[in-house]
PDB file of C-alpha atoms in Angstrom:
ATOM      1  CA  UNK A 447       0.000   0.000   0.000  1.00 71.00           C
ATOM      2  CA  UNK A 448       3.014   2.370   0.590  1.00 71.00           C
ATOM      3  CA  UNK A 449       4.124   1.474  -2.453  1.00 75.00           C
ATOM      4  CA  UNK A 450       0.832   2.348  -4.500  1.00 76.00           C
ATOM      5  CA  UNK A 451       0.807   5.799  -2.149  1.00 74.00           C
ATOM      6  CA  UNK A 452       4.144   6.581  -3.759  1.00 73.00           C
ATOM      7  CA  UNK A 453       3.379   5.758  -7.352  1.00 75.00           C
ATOM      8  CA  UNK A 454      -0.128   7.964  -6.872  1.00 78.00           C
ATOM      9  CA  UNK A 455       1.707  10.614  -5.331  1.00 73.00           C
ATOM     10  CA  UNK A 456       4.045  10.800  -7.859  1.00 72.00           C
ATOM     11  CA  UNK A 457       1.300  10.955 -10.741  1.00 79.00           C
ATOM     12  CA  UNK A 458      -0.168  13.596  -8.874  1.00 77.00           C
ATOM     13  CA  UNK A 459       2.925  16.361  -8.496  1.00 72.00           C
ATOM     14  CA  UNK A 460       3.764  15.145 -12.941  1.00 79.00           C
ATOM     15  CA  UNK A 461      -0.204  16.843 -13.283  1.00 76.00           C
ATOM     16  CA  UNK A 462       0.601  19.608 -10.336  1.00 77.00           C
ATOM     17  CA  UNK A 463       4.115  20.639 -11.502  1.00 76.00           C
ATOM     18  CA  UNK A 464       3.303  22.831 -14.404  1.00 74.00           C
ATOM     19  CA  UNK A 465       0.555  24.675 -12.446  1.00 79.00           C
ATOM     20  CA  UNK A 466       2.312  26.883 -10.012  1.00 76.00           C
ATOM     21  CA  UNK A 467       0.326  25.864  -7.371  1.00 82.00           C
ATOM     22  CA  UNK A 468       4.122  25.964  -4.990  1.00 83.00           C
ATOM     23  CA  UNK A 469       2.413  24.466  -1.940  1.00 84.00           C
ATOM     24  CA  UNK A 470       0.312  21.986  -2.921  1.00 87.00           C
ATOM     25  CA  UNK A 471       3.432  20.533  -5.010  1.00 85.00           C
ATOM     26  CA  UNK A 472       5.648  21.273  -1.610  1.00 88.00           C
ATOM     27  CA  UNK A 473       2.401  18.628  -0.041  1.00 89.00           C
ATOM     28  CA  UNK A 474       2.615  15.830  -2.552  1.00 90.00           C
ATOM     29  CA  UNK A 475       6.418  15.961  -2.170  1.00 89.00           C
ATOM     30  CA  UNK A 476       6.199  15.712   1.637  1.00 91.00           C
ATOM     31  CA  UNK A 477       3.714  12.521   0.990  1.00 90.00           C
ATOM     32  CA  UNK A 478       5.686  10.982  -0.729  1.00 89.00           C
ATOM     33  CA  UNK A 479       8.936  11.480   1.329  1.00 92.00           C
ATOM     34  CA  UNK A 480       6.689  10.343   4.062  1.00 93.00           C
ATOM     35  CA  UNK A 481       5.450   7.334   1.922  1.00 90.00           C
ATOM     36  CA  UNK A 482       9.348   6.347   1.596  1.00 91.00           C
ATOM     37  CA  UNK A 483      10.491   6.675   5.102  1.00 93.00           C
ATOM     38  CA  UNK A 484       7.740   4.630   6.368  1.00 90.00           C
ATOM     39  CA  UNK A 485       8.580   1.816   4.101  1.00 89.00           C
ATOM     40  CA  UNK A 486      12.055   1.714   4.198  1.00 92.00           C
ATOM     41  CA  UNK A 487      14.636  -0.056   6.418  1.00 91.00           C
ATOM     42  CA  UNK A 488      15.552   1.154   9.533  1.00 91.00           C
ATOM     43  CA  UNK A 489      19.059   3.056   9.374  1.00 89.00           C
ATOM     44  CA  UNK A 490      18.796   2.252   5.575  1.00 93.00           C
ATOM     45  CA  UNK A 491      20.543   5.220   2.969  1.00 95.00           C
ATOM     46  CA  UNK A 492      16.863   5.200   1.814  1.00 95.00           C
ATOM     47  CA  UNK A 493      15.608   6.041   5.189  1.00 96.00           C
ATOM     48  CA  UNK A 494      18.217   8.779   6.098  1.00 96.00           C
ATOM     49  CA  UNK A 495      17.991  10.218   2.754  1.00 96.00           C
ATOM     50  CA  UNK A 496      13.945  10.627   3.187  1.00 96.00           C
ATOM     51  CA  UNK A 497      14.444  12.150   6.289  1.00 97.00           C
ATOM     52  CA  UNK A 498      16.563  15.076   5.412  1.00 97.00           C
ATOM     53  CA  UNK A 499      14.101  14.993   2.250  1.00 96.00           C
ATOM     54  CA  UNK A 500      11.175  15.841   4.726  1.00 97.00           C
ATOM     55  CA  UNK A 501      13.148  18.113   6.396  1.00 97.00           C
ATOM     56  CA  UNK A 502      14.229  20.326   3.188  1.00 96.00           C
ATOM     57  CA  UNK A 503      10.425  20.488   2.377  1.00 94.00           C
ATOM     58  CA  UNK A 504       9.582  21.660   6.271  1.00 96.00           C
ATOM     59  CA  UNK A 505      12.170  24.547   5.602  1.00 96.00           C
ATOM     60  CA  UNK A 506      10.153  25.218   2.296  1.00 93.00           C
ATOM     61  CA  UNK A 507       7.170  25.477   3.967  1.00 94.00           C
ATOM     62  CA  UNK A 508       8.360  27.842   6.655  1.00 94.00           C
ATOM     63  CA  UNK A 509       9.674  29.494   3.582  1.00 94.00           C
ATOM     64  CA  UNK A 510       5.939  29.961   1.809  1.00 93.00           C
ATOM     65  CA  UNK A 511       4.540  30.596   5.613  1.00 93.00           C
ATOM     66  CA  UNK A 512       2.538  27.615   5.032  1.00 92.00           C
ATOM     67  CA  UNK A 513       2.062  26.394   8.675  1.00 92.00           C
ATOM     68  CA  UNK A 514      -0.076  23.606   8.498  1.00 92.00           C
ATOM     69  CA  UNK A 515       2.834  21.867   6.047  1.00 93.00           C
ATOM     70  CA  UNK A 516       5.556  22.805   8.638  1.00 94.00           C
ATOM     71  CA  UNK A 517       3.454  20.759  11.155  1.00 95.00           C
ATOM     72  CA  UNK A 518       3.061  18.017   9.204  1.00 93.00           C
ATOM     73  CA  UNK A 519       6.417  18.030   8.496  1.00 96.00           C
ATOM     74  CA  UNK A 520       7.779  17.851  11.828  1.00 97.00           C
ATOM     75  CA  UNK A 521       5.662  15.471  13.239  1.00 96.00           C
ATOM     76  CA  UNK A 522       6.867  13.111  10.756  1.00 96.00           C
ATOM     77  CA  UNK A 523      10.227  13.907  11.445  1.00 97.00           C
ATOM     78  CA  UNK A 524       9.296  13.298  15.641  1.00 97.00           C
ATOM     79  CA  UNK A 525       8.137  10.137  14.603  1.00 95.00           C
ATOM     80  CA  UNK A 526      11.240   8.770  12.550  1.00 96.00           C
ATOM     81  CA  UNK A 527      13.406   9.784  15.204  1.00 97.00           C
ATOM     82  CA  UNK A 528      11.115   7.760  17.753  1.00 96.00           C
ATOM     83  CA  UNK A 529      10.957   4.438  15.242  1.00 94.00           C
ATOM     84  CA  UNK A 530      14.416   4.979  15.541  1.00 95.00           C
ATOM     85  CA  UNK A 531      14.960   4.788  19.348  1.00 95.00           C
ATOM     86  CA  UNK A 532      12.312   2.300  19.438  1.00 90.00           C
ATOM     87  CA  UNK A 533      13.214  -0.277  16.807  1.00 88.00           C
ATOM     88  CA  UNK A 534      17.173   0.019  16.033  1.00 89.00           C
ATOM     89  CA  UNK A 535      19.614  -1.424  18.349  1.00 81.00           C
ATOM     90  CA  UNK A 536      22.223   1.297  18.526  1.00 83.00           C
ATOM     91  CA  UNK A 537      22.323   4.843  19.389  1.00 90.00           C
ATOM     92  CA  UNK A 538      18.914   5.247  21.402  1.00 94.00           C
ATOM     93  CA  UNK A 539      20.407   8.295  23.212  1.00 94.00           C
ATOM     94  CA  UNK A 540      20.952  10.134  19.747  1.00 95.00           C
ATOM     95  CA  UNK A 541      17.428   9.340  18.505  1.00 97.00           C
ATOM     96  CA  UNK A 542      15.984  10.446  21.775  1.00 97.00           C
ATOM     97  CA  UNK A 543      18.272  13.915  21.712  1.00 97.00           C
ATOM     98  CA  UNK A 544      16.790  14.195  17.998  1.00 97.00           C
ATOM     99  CA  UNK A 545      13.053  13.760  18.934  1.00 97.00           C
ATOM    100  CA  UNK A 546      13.084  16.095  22.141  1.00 97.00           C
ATOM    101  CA  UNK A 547      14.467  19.057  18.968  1.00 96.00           C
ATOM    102  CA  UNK A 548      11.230  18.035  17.531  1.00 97.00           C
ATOM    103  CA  UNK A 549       9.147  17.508  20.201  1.00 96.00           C
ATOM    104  CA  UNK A 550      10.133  21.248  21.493  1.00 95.00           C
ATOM    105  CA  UNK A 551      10.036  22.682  17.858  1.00 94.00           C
ATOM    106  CA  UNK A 552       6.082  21.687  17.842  1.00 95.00           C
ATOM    107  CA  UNK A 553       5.593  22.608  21.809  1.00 90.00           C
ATOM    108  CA  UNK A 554       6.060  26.208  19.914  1.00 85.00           C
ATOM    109  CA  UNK A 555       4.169  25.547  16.613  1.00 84.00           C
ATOM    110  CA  UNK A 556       0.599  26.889  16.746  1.00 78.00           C
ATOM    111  CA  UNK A 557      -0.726  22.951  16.350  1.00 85.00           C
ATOM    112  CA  UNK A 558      -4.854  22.678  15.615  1.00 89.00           C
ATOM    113  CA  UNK A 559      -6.469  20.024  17.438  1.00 89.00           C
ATOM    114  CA  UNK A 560      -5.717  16.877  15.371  1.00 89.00           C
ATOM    115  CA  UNK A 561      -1.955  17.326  15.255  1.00 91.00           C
ATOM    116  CA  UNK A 562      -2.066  18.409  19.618  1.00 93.00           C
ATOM    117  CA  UNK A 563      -3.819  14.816  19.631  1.00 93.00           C
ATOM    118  CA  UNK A 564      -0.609  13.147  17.571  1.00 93.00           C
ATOM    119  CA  UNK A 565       1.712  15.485  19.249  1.00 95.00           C
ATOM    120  CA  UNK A 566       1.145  14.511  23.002  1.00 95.00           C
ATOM    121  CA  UNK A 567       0.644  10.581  21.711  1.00 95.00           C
ATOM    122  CA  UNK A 568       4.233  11.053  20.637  1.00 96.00           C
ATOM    123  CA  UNK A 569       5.488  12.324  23.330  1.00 97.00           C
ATOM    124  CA  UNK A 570       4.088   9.854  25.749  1.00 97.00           C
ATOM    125  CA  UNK A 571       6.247   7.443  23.159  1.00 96.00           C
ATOM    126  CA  UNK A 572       9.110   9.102  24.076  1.00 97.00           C
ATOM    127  CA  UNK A 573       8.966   9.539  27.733  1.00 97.00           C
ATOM    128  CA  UNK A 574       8.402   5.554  27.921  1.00 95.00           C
ATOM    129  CA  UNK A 575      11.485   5.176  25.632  1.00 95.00           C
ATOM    130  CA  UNK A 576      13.212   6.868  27.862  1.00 96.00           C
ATOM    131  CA  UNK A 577      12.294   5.986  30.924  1.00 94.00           C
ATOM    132  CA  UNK A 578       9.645   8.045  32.275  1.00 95.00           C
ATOM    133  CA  UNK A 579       6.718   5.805  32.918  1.00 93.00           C
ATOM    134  CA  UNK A 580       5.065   8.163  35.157  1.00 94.00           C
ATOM    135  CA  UNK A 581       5.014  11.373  33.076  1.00 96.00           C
ATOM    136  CA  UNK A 582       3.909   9.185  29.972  1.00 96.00           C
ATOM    137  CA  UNK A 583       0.642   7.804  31.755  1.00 95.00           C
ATOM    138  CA  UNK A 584      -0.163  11.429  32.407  1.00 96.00           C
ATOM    139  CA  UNK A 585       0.742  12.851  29.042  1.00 97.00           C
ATOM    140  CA  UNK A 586      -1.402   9.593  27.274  1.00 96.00           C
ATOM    141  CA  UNK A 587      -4.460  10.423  29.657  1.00 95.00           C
ATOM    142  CA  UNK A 588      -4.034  14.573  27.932  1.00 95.00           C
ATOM    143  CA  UNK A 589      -3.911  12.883  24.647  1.00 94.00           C
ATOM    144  CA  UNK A 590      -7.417  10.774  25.080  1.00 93.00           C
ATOM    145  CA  UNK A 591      -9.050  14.180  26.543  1.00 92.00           C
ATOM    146  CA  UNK A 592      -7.937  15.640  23.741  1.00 91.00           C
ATOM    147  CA  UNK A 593      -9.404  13.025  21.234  1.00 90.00           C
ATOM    148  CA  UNK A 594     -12.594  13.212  23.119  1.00 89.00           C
ATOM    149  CA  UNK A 595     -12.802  17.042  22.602  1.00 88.00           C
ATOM    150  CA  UNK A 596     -11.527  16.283  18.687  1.00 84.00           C
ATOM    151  CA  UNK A 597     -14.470  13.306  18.215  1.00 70.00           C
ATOM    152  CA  UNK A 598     -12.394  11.812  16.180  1.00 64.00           C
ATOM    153  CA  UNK A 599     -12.398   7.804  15.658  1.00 66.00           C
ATOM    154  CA  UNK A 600      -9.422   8.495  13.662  1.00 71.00           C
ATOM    155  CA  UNK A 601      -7.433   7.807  16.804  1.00 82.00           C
ATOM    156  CA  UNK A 602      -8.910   4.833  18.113  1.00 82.00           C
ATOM    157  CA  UNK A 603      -5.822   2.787  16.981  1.00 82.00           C
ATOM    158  CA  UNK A 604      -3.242   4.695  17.681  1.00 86.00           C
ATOM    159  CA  UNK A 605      -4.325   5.039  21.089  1.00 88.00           C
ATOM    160  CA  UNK A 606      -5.214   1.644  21.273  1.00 87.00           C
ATOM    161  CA  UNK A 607      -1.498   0.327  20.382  1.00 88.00           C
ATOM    162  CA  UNK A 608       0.055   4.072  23.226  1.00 91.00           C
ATOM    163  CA  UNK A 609      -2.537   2.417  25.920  1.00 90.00           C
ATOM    164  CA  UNK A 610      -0.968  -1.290  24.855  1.00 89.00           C
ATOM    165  CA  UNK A 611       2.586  -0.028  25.472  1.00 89.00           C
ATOM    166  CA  UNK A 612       2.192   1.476  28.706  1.00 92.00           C
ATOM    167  CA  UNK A 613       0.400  -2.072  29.695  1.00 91.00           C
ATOM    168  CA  UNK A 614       3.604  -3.292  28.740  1.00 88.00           C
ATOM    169  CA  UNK A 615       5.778  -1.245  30.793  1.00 89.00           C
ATOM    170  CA  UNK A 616       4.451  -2.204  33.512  1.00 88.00           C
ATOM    171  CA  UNK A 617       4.022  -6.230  32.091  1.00 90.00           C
ATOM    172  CA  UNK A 618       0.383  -6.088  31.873  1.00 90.00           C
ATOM    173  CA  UNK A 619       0.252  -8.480  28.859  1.00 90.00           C
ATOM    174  CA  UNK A 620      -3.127  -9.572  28.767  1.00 88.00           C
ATOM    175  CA  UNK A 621      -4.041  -5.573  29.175  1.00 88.00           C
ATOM    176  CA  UNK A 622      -1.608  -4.610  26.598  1.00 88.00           C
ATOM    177  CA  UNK A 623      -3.348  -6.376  23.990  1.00 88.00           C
ATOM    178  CA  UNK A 624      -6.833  -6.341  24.909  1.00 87.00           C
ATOM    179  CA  UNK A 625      -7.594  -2.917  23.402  1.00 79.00           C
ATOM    180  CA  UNK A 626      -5.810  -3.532  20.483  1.00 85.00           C
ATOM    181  CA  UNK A 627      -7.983  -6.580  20.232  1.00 84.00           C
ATOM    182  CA  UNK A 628     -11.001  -4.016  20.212  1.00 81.00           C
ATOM    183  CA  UNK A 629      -9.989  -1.369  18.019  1.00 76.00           C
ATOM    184  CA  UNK A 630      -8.897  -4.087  14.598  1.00 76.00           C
ATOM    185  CA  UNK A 631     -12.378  -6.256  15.808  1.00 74.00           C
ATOM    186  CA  UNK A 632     -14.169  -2.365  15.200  1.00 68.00           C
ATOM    187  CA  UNK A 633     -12.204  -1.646  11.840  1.00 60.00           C
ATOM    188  CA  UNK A 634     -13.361  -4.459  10.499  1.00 58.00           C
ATOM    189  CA  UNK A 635     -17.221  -5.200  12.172  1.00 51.00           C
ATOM    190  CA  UNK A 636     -18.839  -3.993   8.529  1.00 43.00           C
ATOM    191  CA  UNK A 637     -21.299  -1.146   8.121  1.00 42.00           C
ATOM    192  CA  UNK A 638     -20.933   0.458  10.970  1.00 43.00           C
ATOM    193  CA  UNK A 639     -17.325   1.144  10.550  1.00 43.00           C
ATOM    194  CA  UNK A 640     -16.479   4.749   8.206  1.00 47.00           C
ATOM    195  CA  UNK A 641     -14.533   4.112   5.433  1.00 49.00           C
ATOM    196  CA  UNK A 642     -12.567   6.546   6.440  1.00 49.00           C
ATOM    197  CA  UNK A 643     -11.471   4.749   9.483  1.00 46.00           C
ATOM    198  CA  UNK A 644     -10.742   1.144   7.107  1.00 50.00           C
ATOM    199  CA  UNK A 645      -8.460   3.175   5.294  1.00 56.00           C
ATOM    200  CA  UNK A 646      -5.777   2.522   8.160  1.00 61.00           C
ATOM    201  CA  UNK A 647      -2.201   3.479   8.012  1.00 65.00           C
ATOM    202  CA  UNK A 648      -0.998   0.421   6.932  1.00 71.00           C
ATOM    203  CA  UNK A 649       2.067   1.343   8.916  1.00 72.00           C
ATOM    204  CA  UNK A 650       0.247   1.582  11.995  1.00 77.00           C
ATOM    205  CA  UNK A 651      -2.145  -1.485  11.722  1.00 80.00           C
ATOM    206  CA  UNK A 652       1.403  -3.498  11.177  1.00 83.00           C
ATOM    207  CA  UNK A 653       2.486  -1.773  14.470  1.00 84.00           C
ATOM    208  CA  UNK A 654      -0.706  -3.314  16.292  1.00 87.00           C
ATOM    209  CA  UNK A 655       0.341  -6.955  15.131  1.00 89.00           C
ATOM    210  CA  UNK A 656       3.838  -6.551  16.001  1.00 88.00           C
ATOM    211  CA  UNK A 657       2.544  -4.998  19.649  1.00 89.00           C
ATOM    212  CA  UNK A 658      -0.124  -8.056  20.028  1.00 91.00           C
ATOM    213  CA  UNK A 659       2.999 -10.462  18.955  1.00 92.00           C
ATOM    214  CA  UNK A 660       5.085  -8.902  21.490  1.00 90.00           C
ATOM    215  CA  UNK A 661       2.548  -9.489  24.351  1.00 91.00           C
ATOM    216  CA  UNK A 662       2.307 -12.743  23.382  1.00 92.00           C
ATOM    217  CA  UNK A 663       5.939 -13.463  23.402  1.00 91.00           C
ATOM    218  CA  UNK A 664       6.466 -11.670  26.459  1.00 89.00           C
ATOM    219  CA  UNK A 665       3.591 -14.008  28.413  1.00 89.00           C
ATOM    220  CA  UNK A 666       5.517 -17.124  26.899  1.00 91.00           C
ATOM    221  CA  UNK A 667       2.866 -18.246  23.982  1.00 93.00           C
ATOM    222  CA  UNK A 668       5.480 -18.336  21.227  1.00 94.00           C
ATOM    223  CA  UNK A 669       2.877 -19.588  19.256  1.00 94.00           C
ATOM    224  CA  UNK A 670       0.691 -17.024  19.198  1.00 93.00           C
ATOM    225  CA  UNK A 671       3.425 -14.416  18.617  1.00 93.00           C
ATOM    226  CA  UNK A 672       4.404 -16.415  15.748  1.00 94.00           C
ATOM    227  CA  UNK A 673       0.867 -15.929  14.141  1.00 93.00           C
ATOM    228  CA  UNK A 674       0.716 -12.357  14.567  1.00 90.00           C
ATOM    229  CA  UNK A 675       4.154 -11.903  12.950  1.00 90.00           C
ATOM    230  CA  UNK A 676       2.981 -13.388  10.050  1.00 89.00           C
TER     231      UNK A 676
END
């Protein structure tokens, strides 16, 4: 699916590029950089490479005073730095030191609603990562008020899979996966279900198996973890 967003994308700015039209071009670029990061290997030349490509279109953004773009920009940005820390096996301090830059360049950004919602989810990623368990239940329990004010079912996963990793901190396996449970049973109960909400990152609904395999693994059912690896 990352894929196909990439190819779309890219038949979008060949129609957009004669037009003009600076910052919706700037947008498709910065979907597609987004696109490629998410895909790639961790620590990969493709991976570094989109993120310095994401940041050269933030500073283009700032440069048309578009600020909705600069947001968008940086929280991807926050979040590389925290797949980073999370999922690499060297130099956690650096990708920590790199997402607090971020997560203090967007404590000053004039954020709407949505992106407070993702900002304070990411943060209570990175006070878990590093070490903070306390300060990350608070700062997840400002980031579900703040989804309830939004209305938003847009979030229901991704605070499904913050509410699963807190469980695990403190080894609450069975509650750790529990929600996630919920959440994929809801995106895919039928009618009742948006199609807006189906149309899950697919980056994000392969973070809720690897989560739900990591509970398993954790509470000694290899088996289980085996399943929702594949």
């Amino acid at each position: 699916r990352l894929v196909r967003t990439e190819q779309l994308v890219r038949a979008a700015e060949t129609l957009v590029s004669p037009t003009g039209l600076t910052v919706l071009r700037l947008y498709l670029e910065s979907m597609r950089c987004a696109a490629i990061r998410r895909r790639a290997v961790f620590e990969s030349p493709e991976y570094d490479q989109a993120m310095k490509d994401i940041e050269r279109r933030l500073k283009r953004f700032i440069e048309n005073n578009d600020a909705a773009g600069e947001c968008r920009c940086a929280l991807e940005l926050l979040r590389g730095c925290l797949d980073l820390a999370e999922f690499t096996t060297k130099d956690k301090s650096t990708h920590l030191k790199e997402a607090e830059r971020w997560l203090k360049y967007l404590a000053g950004a004039a954020l709407d609603p949505r992106n407070e919602v993702r900002r304070r989810l990411l943060r209570t990623r990175f006070l878990l990562l590093d070490g903070h368990s306390g300060e990350a239940q608070q700062e997840y329990r400002s980031a579900v008020q703040r989804a309830r004010e939004v209305a938003d079912m847009e979030f229901a996963i991704e605070l499904a899979n913050m509410h699963a990793r807190l469980e695990l901190s403190r080894k609450d396996f069975g509650g750790a996966r529990s929600q996630i449970i919920v959440e994929l049973g809801n995106l895919r109960s039928g009618p009742a279900v948006s199609d807006k909400l189906r149309q899950i990152d697919p980056v994000l609904e392969g973070e809720c198996y690897l989560l739900l395999a990591m509970t398993y693994q954790l509470d000694g059912d290899v088996k289980m973890a085996r399943r929702f690896l594949n």
